[in-house]
C-alpha cells in the first residue's frame, strides 16, 4: 500500500483517534450466554480510552463476521483502517498499533512495524472525509 492520501495536506490534525468496534461480533462462536467477544473488546478499549487519549464508539454489526472481531481506527485527514481478527486478548498490541497510527502522517503502519499478532489484521483502508475546503463541486 502506498503511504499517500488521495488529497494534499494530510496528517496535520491534533484530534484524538477513534475506534469503532462491532459489539455484536462473536468471532464464529455460537450464540450463548457468554459475553460477546466484540463487546468484550469494546469494554477493554473503553477502559483504556482516557489514559491513552482516544475515543471508542460501539457499532452493531459491521458486516464482516467471518473476520471478527471487527473495528475501525480513524482520525481526520488520515486513512481509516478496517481491522479484523481482533479480540480482548490483543488489547496491548492494539494500543501499541494505535500509537504507531497516531504518529504516522497518513495513518499507514506497515505490517513489519505492527505487533506480530496484528500483522494481517487490515481488511481495508478508506480515505478520510474531505474537508469543506476540499469537497468537489
Short mmCIF file of C-alpha atoms in Angstrom, two decimals, residues 17-95:
data_model
loop_
_atom_site.label_atom_id
_atom_site.label_comp_id
_atom_site.label_asym_id
_atom_site.label_seq_id
_atom_site.Cartn_x
_atom_site.Cartn_y
_atom_site.Cartn_z
CA UNK A 17 -8.12 8.76 17.16
CA UNK A 18 -11.46 6.95 17.21
CA UNK A 19 -12.09 3.22 17.35
CA UNK A 20 -15.49 1.98 16.17
CA UNK A 21 -15.98 -1.57 17.46
CA UNK A 22 -18.59 -4.09 16.36
CA UNK A 23 -20.17 -5.05 19.67
CA UNK A 24 -22.16 -7.92 18.12
CA UNK A 25 -19.09 -9.83 16.81
CA UNK A 26 -18.92 -13.39 18.12
CA UNK A 27 -15.76 -14.48 16.25
CA UNK A 28 -17.59 -17.53 14.97
CA UNK A 29 -18.65 -18.66 18.43
CA UNK A 30 -22.20 -19.98 18.89
CA UNK A 31 -24.91 -17.84 20.44
CA UNK A 32 -24.90 -18.34 24.18
CA UNK A 33 -24.99 -16.57 27.49
CA UNK A 34 -21.29 -15.70 27.47
CA UNK A 35 -20.35 -12.08 26.80
CA UNK A 36 -20.00 -11.39 23.09
CA UNK A 37 -16.34 -11.11 22.02
CA UNK A 38 -16.93 -7.77 20.28
CA UNK A 39 -18.48 -6.34 23.43
CA UNK A 40 -15.50 -7.58 25.45
CA UNK A 41 -13.12 -5.84 23.03
CA UNK A 42 -15.17 -2.64 23.23
CA UNK A 43 -15.17 -2.74 27.05
CA UNK A 44 -11.41 -3.37 27.15
CA UNK A 45 -10.74 -0.41 24.82
CA UNK A 46 -13.16 1.79 26.74
CA UNK A 47 -11.21 1.07 29.92
CA UNK A 48 -8.04 2.48 28.30
CA UNK A 49 -9.55 5.36 26.29
CA UNK A 50 -8.96 8.24 28.71
CA UNK A 51 -5.45 7.17 29.69
CA UNK A 52 -4.34 6.64 26.08
CA UNK A 53 -6.23 9.65 24.61
CA UNK A 54 -8.59 8.04 22.12
CA UNK A 55 -12.32 7.50 21.91
CA UNK A 56 -14.26 4.33 21.27
CA UNK A 57 -17.76 4.00 19.83
CA UNK A 58 -19.95 0.89 19.68
CA UNK A 59 -21.40 -0.24 16.36
CA UNK A 60 -23.92 -3.03 15.83
CA UNK A 61 -22.72 -5.31 13.04
CA UNK A 62 -20.06 -4.12 10.64
CA UNK A 63 -20.93 -6.97 8.21
CA UNK A 64 -17.54 -8.68 8.30
CA UNK A 65 -18.49 -11.58 10.57
CA UNK A 66 -16.02 -14.02 9.03
CA UNK A 67 -13.15 -11.75 10.16
CA UNK A 68 -14.47 -10.78 13.62
CA UNK A 69 -13.90 -9.11 15.93
CA UNK A 70 -14.02 -6.06 13.69
CA UNK A 71 -13.07 -2.46 14.45
CA UNK A 72 -12.12 0.64 12.53
CA UNK A 73 -9.48 3.18 13.51
CA UNK A 74 -9.74 6.70 12.16
CA UNK A 75 -8.58 10.27 12.54
CA UNK A 76 -9.40 13.31 10.42
CA UNK A 77 -7.18 13.59 7.34
CA UNK A 78 -5.74 10.09 7.81
CA UNK A 79 -6.70 6.79 6.28
CA UNK A 80 -9.41 4.89 8.13
CA UNK A 81 -8.46 1.25 8.63
CA UNK A 82 -10.92 -1.64 8.90
CA UNK A 83 -9.31 -4.17 11.24
CA UNK A 84 -10.23 -7.81 11.77
CA UNK A 85 -9.22 -10.91 13.72
CA UNK A 86 -9.21 -8.83 16.92
CA UNK A 87 -10.18 -9.71 20.46
CA UNK A 88 -9.69 -8.51 24.02
CA UNK A 89 -6.57 -10.69 24.31
CA UNK A 90 -4.85 -8.41 21.75
CA UNK A 91 -5.54 -5.19 23.69
CA UNK A 92 -1.92 -4.30 24.49
CA UNK A 93 -0.85 -4.89 20.87
CA UNK A 94 -3.82 -2.87 19.61
CA UNK A 95 -2.82 0.04 21.87
#
